[in-house]
Amino acid sequence: CSTPLTELIVRCYPGNEGCNHSYTLYEDDGITTAYQQGESASTLMNYRKEGEQTFVTIHPAKGSYKGQPQKRAYRIELPGIQAGTKVKVNGKSVKAVWDKTIGGIVVSVKSDDIRKKVEVQIRTVAMDFWASLEHKINYKFEGNAPEHIKDELYACAQMVSALDAKMLSLNEEIQ
């Protein structure tokens, strides 16, 4: 294909707990043999699942070729991720859209420089609140929170995980 790829659709099927999968997108001009002289680009993409959090990372493109788009938008499709989750792109909250055809959410990332990293973070509402609290505690105590606060935060993490599991189970039952 020789049409410049200005929007990339990335579908990430749910992985098991602890999964960490990578894929490399290879591109060249699609017409000539310039790739034989190294005129090509590659973009590493990563999908990671940690507890109630899912991360999709699109690393900066490496390499170049004639006709290469300098900006790209992304449509990240996440089958199996429930509506109502909290989504951040590069640390900023964004709204995900439920797509019944994939049975999951879609995150649209606006066109930006292909040499910039894109990180999408998906959390349940409860986990997002816990992570925000953890960040505040670490900021306030400069990473040295008193042990009793660390212990309480750990206990909250266990409760949040149990709550998330119960809510997901209930949601699956009514689907």
PDB file of C-alpha atoms in Angstrom:
ATOM      1  CA  CYS A   1       0.000   0.000   0.000  1.00  0.00           C
ATOM      2  CA  SER A   2       1.393   3.389  -0.921  1.00  0.00           C
ATOM      3  CA  THR A   3      -1.228   5.593   0.725  1.00  0.00           C
ATOM      4  CA  PRO A   4       0.254   7.441   3.727  1.00  0.00           C
ATOM      5  CA  LEU A   5      -1.039   6.038   6.999  1.00  0.00           C
ATOM      6  CA  THR A   6      -2.370   9.148   8.771  1.00  0.00           C
ATOM      7  CA  GLU A   7      -4.734   7.239  11.086  1.00  0.00           C
ATOM      8  CA  LEU A   8      -3.803   3.880  12.502  1.00  0.00           C
ATOM      9  CA  ILE A   9      -6.436   1.552  13.935  1.00  0.00           C
ATOM     10  CA  VAL A  10      -4.956  -0.548  16.717  1.00  0.00           C
ATOM     11  CA  ARG A  11      -7.146  -3.333  18.122  1.00  0.00           C
ATOM     12  CA  CYS A  12      -5.860  -4.782  21.400  1.00  0.00           C
ATOM     13  CA  TYR A  13      -7.574  -7.982  22.491  1.00  0.00           C
ATOM     14  CA  PRO A  14      -7.640  -8.498  26.250  1.00  0.00           C
ATOM     15  CA  GLY A  15      -4.631 -10.235  27.674  1.00  0.00           C
ATOM     16  CA  ASN A  16      -4.257 -12.264  30.842  1.00  0.00           C
ATOM     17  CA  GLU A  17      -3.181 -10.675  34.095  1.00  0.00           C
ATOM     18  CA  GLY A  18       0.482  -9.709  33.904  1.00  0.00           C
ATOM     19  CA  CYS A  19       0.699  -9.913  30.107  1.00  0.00           C
ATOM     20  CA  ASN A  20       3.154  -7.691  28.303  1.00  0.00           C
ATOM     21  CA  HIS A  21       2.927  -7.999  24.514  1.00  0.00           C
ATOM     22  CA  SER A  22       4.730  -6.031  21.827  1.00  0.00           C
ATOM     23  CA  TYR A  23       4.289  -5.565  18.102  1.00  0.00           C
ATOM     24  CA  THR A  24       6.388  -3.609  15.621  1.00  0.00           C
ATOM     25  CA  LEU A  25       4.734  -1.699  12.778  1.00  0.00           C
ATOM     26  CA  TYR A  26       7.014  -1.666   9.725  1.00  0.00           C
ATOM     27  CA  GLU A  27       6.542   0.986   7.020  1.00  0.00           C
ATOM     28  CA  ASP A  28       8.192   1.998   3.775  1.00  0.00           C
ATOM     29  CA  ASP A  29       7.052   3.875   0.664  1.00  0.00           C
ATOM     30  CA  GLY A  30       5.279   0.782  -0.668  1.00  0.00           C
ATOM     31  CA  ILE A  31       6.437   1.432  -4.231  1.00  0.00           C
ATOM     32  CA  THR A  32      10.208   1.402  -4.627  1.00  0.00           C
ATOM     33  CA  THR A  33      13.044  -0.788  -3.417  1.00  0.00           C
ATOM     34  CA  ALA A  34      14.445   2.082  -1.309  1.00  0.00           C
ATOM     35  CA  TYR A  35      13.817  -0.100   1.762  1.00  0.00           C
ATOM     36  CA  GLN A  36      16.849  -2.117   0.643  1.00  0.00           C
ATOM     37  CA  GLN A  37      18.955   0.983   1.351  1.00  0.00           C
ATOM     38  CA  GLY A  38      17.350   1.383   4.789  1.00  0.00           C
ATOM     39  CA  GLU A  39      14.570   3.803   3.843  1.00  0.00           C
ATOM     40  CA  SER A  40      11.904   2.511   6.196  1.00  0.00           C
ATOM     41  CA  ALA A  41      10.435   3.167   9.617  1.00  0.00           C
ATOM     42  CA  SER A  42       9.342   1.039  12.531  1.00  0.00           C
ATOM     43  CA  THR A  43       7.080   1.814  15.472  1.00  0.00           C
ATOM     44  CA  LEU A  44       7.050  -0.351  18.589  1.00  0.00           C
ATOM     45  CA  MET A  45       3.634  -0.851  20.214  1.00  0.00           C
ATOM     46  CA  ASN A  46       3.066  -2.442  23.603  1.00  0.00           C
ATOM     47  CA  TYR A  47      -0.004  -3.793  25.458  1.00  0.00           C
ATOM     48  CA  ARG A  48       0.346  -4.456  29.178  1.00  0.00           C
ATOM     49  CA  LYS A  49      -2.144  -5.545  31.843  1.00  0.00           C
ATOM     50  CA  GLU A  50      -1.409  -5.030  35.523  1.00  0.00           C
ATOM     51  CA  GLY A  51      -4.257  -5.783  37.914  1.00  0.00           C
ATOM     52  CA  GLU A  52      -7.190  -3.545  37.068  1.00  0.00           C
ATOM     53  CA  GLN A  53      -5.081  -1.375  34.775  1.00  0.00           C
ATOM     54  CA  THR A  54      -4.386  -1.710  31.075  1.00  0.00           C
ATOM     55  CA  PHE A  55      -1.675   0.223  29.241  1.00  0.00           C
ATOM     56  CA  VAL A  56      -1.215   0.698  25.507  1.00  0.00           C
ATOM     57  CA  THR A  57       2.011   2.412  24.522  1.00  0.00           C
ATOM     58  CA  ILE A  58       2.947   3.525  21.024  1.00  0.00           C
ATOM     59  CA  HIS A  59       6.614   4.412  20.970  1.00  0.00           C
ATOM     60  CA  PRO A  60       8.145   7.081  18.713  1.00  0.00           C
ATOM     61  CA  ALA A  61       8.726   6.015  15.118  1.00  0.00           C
ATOM     62  CA  LYS A  62      12.321   5.212  14.225  1.00  0.00           C
ATOM     63  CA  GLY A  63      13.725   5.624  10.740  1.00  0.00           C
ATOM     64  CA  SER A  64      12.374   7.471   7.728  1.00  0.00           C
ATOM     65  CA  TYR A  65      11.380   7.098   4.096  1.00  0.00           C
ATOM     66  CA  LYS A  66      10.180   9.351   1.297  1.00  0.00           C
ATOM     67  CA  GLY A  67       6.502  10.234   1.707  1.00  0.00           C
ATOM     68  CA  GLN A  68       6.399   9.282   5.378  1.00  0.00           C
ATOM     69  CA  PRO A  69       3.617  11.103   7.258  1.00  0.00           C
ATOM     70  CA  GLN A  70       5.007  13.246  10.063  1.00  0.00           C
ATOM     71  CA  LYS A  71       1.766  13.182  12.056  1.00  0.00           C
ATOM     72  CA  ARG A  72      -0.656  10.389  12.827  1.00  0.00           C
ATOM     73  CA  ALA A  73      -3.921   9.867  14.679  1.00  0.00           C
ATOM     74  CA  TYR A  74      -4.799   6.604  16.403  1.00  0.00           C
ATOM     75  CA  ARG A  75      -8.026   4.742  17.009  1.00  0.00           C
ATOM     76  CA  ILE A  76      -7.331   2.313  19.846  1.00  0.00           C
ATOM     77  CA  GLU A  77      -9.973  -0.419  20.010  1.00  0.00           C
ATOM     78  CA  LEU A  78     -10.162  -2.407  23.238  1.00  0.00           C
ATOM     79  CA  PRO A  79     -12.616  -5.331  23.071  1.00  0.00           C
ATOM     80  CA  GLY A  80     -13.570  -6.627  26.508  1.00  0.00           C
ATOM     81  CA  ILE A  81     -12.929  -3.340  28.318  1.00  0.00           C
ATOM     82  CA  GLN A  82     -16.140  -2.215  29.963  1.00  0.00           C
ATOM     83  CA  ALA A  83     -17.798   1.161  29.493  1.00  0.00           C
ATOM     84  CA  GLY A  84     -17.346   3.535  32.419  1.00  0.00           C
ATOM     85  CA  THR A  85     -13.617   3.049  32.785  1.00  0.00           C
ATOM     86  CA  LYS A  86     -11.296   5.996  33.275  1.00  0.00           C
ATOM     87  CA  VAL A  87      -8.986   6.633  30.332  1.00  0.00           C
ATOM     88  CA  LYS A  88      -5.959   8.875  30.091  1.00  0.00           C
ATOM     89  CA  VAL A  89      -3.854   9.651  27.036  1.00  0.00           C
ATOM     90  CA  ASN A  90      -0.415  10.983  27.933  1.00  0.00           C
ATOM     91  CA  GLY A  91      -1.694  11.776  31.435  1.00  0.00           C
ATOM     92  CA  LYS A  92      -4.796  13.695  30.324  1.00  0.00           C
ATOM     93  CA  SER A  93      -8.301  12.349  30.867  1.00  0.00           C
ATOM     94  CA  VAL A  94     -10.199  11.544  27.683  1.00  0.00           C
ATOM     95  CA  LYS A  95     -13.612  10.080  27.022  1.00  0.00           C
ATOM     96  CA  ALA A  96     -13.740   6.573  25.609  1.00  0.00           C
ATOM     97  CA  VAL A  97     -16.689   5.557  23.453  1.00  0.00           C
ATOM     98  CA  TRP A  98     -18.494   2.235  23.812  1.00  0.00           C
ATOM     99  CA  ASP A  99     -18.597   0.290  20.553  1.00  0.00           C
ATOM    100  CA  LYS A 100     -21.030  -2.621  20.601  1.00  0.00           C
ATOM    101  CA  THR A 101     -19.569  -4.075  17.385  1.00  0.00           C
ATOM    102  CA  ILE A 102     -16.288  -4.849  19.184  1.00  0.00           C
ATOM    103  CA  GLY A 103     -17.835  -5.303  22.641  1.00  0.00           C
ATOM    104  CA  GLY A 104     -15.499  -2.759  24.169  1.00  0.00           C
ATOM    105  CA  ILE A 105     -14.294   0.812  24.185  1.00  0.00           C
ATOM    106  CA  VAL A 106     -12.616   2.958  21.554  1.00  0.00           C
ATOM    107  CA  VAL A 107     -10.086   5.637  22.430  1.00  0.00           C
ATOM    108  CA  SER A 108      -9.401   8.259  19.787  1.00  0.00           C
ATOM    109  CA  VAL A 109      -5.994   9.921  19.892  1.00  0.00           C
ATOM    110  CA  LYS A 110      -5.662  13.164  17.950  1.00  0.00           C
ATOM    111  CA  SER A 111      -3.064  13.483  15.233  1.00  0.00           C
ATOM    112  CA  ASP A 112       0.379  14.296  16.578  1.00  0.00           C
ATOM    113  CA  ASP A 113       4.071  13.953  15.726  1.00  0.00           C
ATOM    114  CA  ILE A 114       5.000  10.318  14.995  1.00  0.00           C
ATOM    115  CA  ARG A 115       8.231  10.919  16.925  1.00  0.00           C
ATOM    116  CA  LYS A 116       6.294  11.393  20.187  1.00  0.00           C
ATOM    117  CA  LYS A 117       5.337   8.591  22.532  1.00  0.00           C
ATOM    118  CA  VAL A 118       1.615   7.929  23.067  1.00  0.00           C
ATOM    119  CA  GLU A 119       0.587   6.259  26.315  1.00  0.00           C
ATOM    120  CA  VAL A 120      -2.993   5.184  26.945  1.00  0.00           C
ATOM    121  CA  GLN A 121      -3.913   4.152  30.469  1.00  0.00           C
ATOM    122  CA  ILE A 122      -7.223   2.466  31.283  1.00  0.00           C
ATOM    123  CA  ARG A 123      -8.384   1.993  34.853  1.00  0.00           C
ATOM    124  CA  THR A 124     -11.591   1.171  36.615  1.00  0.00           C
ATOM    125  CA  VAL A 125     -13.179   4.114  38.418  1.00  0.00           C
ATOM    126  CA  ALA A 126     -12.196   2.686  41.821  1.00  0.00           C
ATOM    127  CA  MET A 127      -8.601   2.038  40.735  1.00  0.00           C
ATOM    128  CA  ASP A 128      -8.343   5.527  39.256  1.00  0.00           C
ATOM    129  CA  PHE A 129      -9.397   7.055  42.584  1.00  0.00           C
ATOM    130  CA  TRP A 130      -6.887   4.866  44.451  1.00  0.00           C
ATOM    131  CA  ALA A 131      -4.070   5.828  42.053  1.00  0.00           C
ATOM    132  CA  SER A 132      -4.909   9.536  42.442  1.00  0.00           C
ATOM    133  CA  LEU A 133      -4.767   9.168  46.213  1.00  0.00           C
ATOM    134  CA  GLU A 134      -1.470   7.283  46.025  1.00  0.00           C
ATOM    135  CA  HIS A 135      -0.022  10.077  43.874  1.00  0.00           C
ATOM    136  CA  LYS A 136      -1.137  12.745  46.377  1.00  0.00           C
ATOM    137  CA  ILE A 137       0.348  10.811  49.293  1.00  0.00           C
ATOM    138  CA  ASN A 138       3.674  10.296  47.512  1.00  0.00           C
ATOM    139  CA  TYR A 139       3.767  13.962  46.528  1.00  0.00           C
ATOM    140  CA  LYS A 140       2.933  15.237  50.023  1.00  0.00           C
ATOM    141  CA  PHE A 141       5.453  12.992  51.755  1.00  0.00           C
ATOM    142  CA  GLU A 142       8.027  13.164  48.920  1.00  0.00           C
ATOM    143  CA  GLY A 143       7.938   9.372  48.564  1.00  0.00           C
ATOM    144  CA  ASN A 144       8.470   8.762  52.298  1.00  0.00           C
ATOM    145  CA  ALA A 145       4.945   8.284  53.649  1.00  0.00           C
ATOM    146  CA  PRO A 146       4.633   6.994  57.237  1.00  0.00           C
ATOM    147  CA  GLU A 147       4.267   3.201  57.478  1.00  0.00           C
ATOM    148  CA  HIS A 148       0.685   3.354  58.802  1.00  0.00           C
ATOM    149  CA  ILE A 149      -0.383   5.355  55.730  1.00  0.00           C
ATOM    150  CA  LYS A 150       1.420   2.916  53.407  1.00  0.00           C
ATOM    151  CA  ASP A 151      -0.329   0.025  55.183  1.00  0.00           C
ATOM    152  CA  GLU A 152      -3.740   1.693  54.850  1.00  0.00           C
ATOM    153  CA  LEU A 153      -3.111   2.426  51.177  1.00  0.00           C
ATOM    154  CA  TYR A 154      -2.160  -1.224  50.585  1.00  0.00           C
ATOM    155  CA  ALA A 155      -5.344  -2.370  52.379  1.00  0.00           C
ATOM    156  CA  CYS A 156      -7.365   0.016  50.206  1.00  0.00           C
ATOM    157  CA  ALA A 157      -5.741  -1.440  47.074  1.00  0.00           C
ATOM    158  CA  GLN A 158      -6.900  -4.913  48.114  1.00  0.00           C
ATOM    159  CA  MET A 159     -10.434  -3.640  48.755  1.00  0.00           C
ATOM    160  CA  VAL A 160     -10.497  -1.793  45.428  1.00  0.00           C
ATOM    161  CA  SER A 161      -9.397  -4.938  43.619  1.00  0.00           C
ATOM    162  CA  ALA A 162     -12.112  -7.001  45.327  1.00  0.00           C
ATOM    163  CA  LEU A 163     -14.728  -4.326  44.564  1.00  0.00           C
ATOM    164  CA  ASP A 164     -13.677  -4.194  40.917  1.00  0.00           C
ATOM    165  CA  ALA A 165     -13.913  -7.995  40.622  1.00  0.00           C
ATOM    166  CA  LYS A 166     -17.417  -8.027  42.154  1.00  0.00           C
ATOM    167  CA  MET A 167     -18.634  -5.156  39.983  1.00  0.00           C
ATOM    168  CA  LEU A 168     -17.248  -6.764  36.798  1.00  0.00           C
ATOM    169  CA  SER A 169     -18.867 -10.081  37.737  1.00  0.00           C
ATOM    170  CA  LEU A 170     -22.204  -8.378  38.319  1.00  0.00           C
ATOM    171  CA  ASN A 171     -21.895  -6.487  35.050  1.00  0.00           C
ATOM    172  CA  GLU A 172     -21.146  -9.709  33.130  1.00  0.00           C
ATOM    173  CA  GLU A 173     -24.165 -11.401  34.734  1.00  0.00           C
ATOM    174  CA  ILE A 174     -26.581  -8.730  33.514  1.00  0.00           C
ATOM    175  CA  GLN A 175     -25.147  -8.523  29.971  1.00  0.00           C
TER     176      GLN A 175
END
